[in-house]
Tab-separated table of C-alpha atoms in Angstrom:
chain	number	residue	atom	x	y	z
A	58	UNK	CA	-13.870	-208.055	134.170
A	59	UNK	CA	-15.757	-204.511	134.508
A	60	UNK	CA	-14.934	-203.762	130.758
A	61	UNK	CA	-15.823	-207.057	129.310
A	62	UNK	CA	-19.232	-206.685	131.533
A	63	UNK	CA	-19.695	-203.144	130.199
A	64	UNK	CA	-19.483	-204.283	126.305
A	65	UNK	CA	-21.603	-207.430	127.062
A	66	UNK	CA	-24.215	-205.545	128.326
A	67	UNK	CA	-24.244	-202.828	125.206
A	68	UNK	CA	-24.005	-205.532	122.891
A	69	UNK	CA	-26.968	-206.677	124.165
A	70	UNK	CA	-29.105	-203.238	124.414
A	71	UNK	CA	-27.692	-202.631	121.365
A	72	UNK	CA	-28.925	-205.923	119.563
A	73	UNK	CA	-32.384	-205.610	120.708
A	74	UNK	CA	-32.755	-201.836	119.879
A	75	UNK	CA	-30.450	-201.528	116.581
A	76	UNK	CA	-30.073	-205.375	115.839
A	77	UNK	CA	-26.420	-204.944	115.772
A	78	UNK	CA	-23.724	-203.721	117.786
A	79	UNK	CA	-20.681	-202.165	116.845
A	80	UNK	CA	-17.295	-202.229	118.348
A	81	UNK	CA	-13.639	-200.648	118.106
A	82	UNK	CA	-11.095	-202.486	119.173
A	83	UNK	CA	-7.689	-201.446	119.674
A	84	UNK	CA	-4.183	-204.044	120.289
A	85	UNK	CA	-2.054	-203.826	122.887
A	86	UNK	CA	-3.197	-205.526	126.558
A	87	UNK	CA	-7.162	-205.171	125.586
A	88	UNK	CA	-6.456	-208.582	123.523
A	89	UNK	CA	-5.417	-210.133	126.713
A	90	UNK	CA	-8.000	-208.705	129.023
A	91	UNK	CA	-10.437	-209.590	126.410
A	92	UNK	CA	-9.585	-212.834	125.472
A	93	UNK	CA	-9.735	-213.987	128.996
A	94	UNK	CA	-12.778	-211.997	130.233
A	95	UNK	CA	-15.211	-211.370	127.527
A	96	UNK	CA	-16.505	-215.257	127.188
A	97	UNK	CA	-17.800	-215.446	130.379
A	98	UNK	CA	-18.932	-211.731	130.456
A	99	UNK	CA	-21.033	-212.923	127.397
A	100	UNK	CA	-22.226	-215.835	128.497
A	101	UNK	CA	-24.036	-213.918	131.466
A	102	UNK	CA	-26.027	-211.107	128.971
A	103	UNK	CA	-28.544	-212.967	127.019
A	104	UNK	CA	-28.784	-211.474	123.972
A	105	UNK	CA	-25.008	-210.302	123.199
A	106	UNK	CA	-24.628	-212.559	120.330
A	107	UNK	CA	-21.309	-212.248	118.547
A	108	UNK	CA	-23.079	-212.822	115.334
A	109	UNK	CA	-24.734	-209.307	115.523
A	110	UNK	CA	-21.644	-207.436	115.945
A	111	UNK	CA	-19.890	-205.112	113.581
A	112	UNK	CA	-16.172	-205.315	114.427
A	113	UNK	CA	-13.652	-202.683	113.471
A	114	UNK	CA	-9.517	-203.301	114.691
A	115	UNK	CA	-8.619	-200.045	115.037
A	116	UNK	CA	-4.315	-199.876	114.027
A	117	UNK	CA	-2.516	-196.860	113.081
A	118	UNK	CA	0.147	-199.678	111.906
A	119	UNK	CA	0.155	-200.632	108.362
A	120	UNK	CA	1.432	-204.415	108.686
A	121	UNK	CA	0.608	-207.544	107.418
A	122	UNK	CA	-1.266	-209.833	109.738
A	123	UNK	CA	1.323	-211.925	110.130
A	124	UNK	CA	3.783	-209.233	111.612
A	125	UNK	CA	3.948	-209.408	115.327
A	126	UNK	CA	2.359	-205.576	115.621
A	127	UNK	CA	-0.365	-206.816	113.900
A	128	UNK	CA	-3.849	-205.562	115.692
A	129	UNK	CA	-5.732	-208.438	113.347
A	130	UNK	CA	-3.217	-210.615	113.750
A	131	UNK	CA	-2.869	-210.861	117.531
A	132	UNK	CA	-6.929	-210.635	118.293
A	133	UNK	CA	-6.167	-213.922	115.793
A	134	UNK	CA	-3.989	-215.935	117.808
A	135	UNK	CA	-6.142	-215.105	120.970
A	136	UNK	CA	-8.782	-216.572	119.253
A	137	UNK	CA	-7.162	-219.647	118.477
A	138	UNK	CA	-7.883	-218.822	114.863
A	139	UNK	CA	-3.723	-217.678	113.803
């Protein structure tokens, strides 16, 4: 919950001094912790709109998103999206 309050918060700062906000993402349990944590960690810091941020997935796997290592693919299916 810490984490997904920490890039909330910098989303925000950074969307009212940069008007965007960029963020590395990497697999593994973060998809988890994020998926269940960031909503509500949003919700609560006005100004973090989604819609100003600059995403990158950061894999050192070169797989289709459809392969179960897939970074993409599983930040996907969190979303409800896969």
């Amino acid at each position: 919950a810490a984490l997904a309050r920490l890039v909330a918060e910098a989303a925000a700062e950074a969307a009212a001094s940069e008007g965007r906000f960029a963020l590395g993402l990497s697999g593994g349990s973060l998809v988890e912790l994020l998926a269940r944590e960031l909503p509500a960690a949003l919700g609560a810091a006005p100004g973090a709109d989604p819609a100003r941020w600059l995403v990158a997935l950061c894999d050192e796997r070169l797989v289709p998103p459809e392969h179960p290592d897939s970074t993409a693919g599983a930040y996907r299916v969190r979303r409800g999206t896969g």
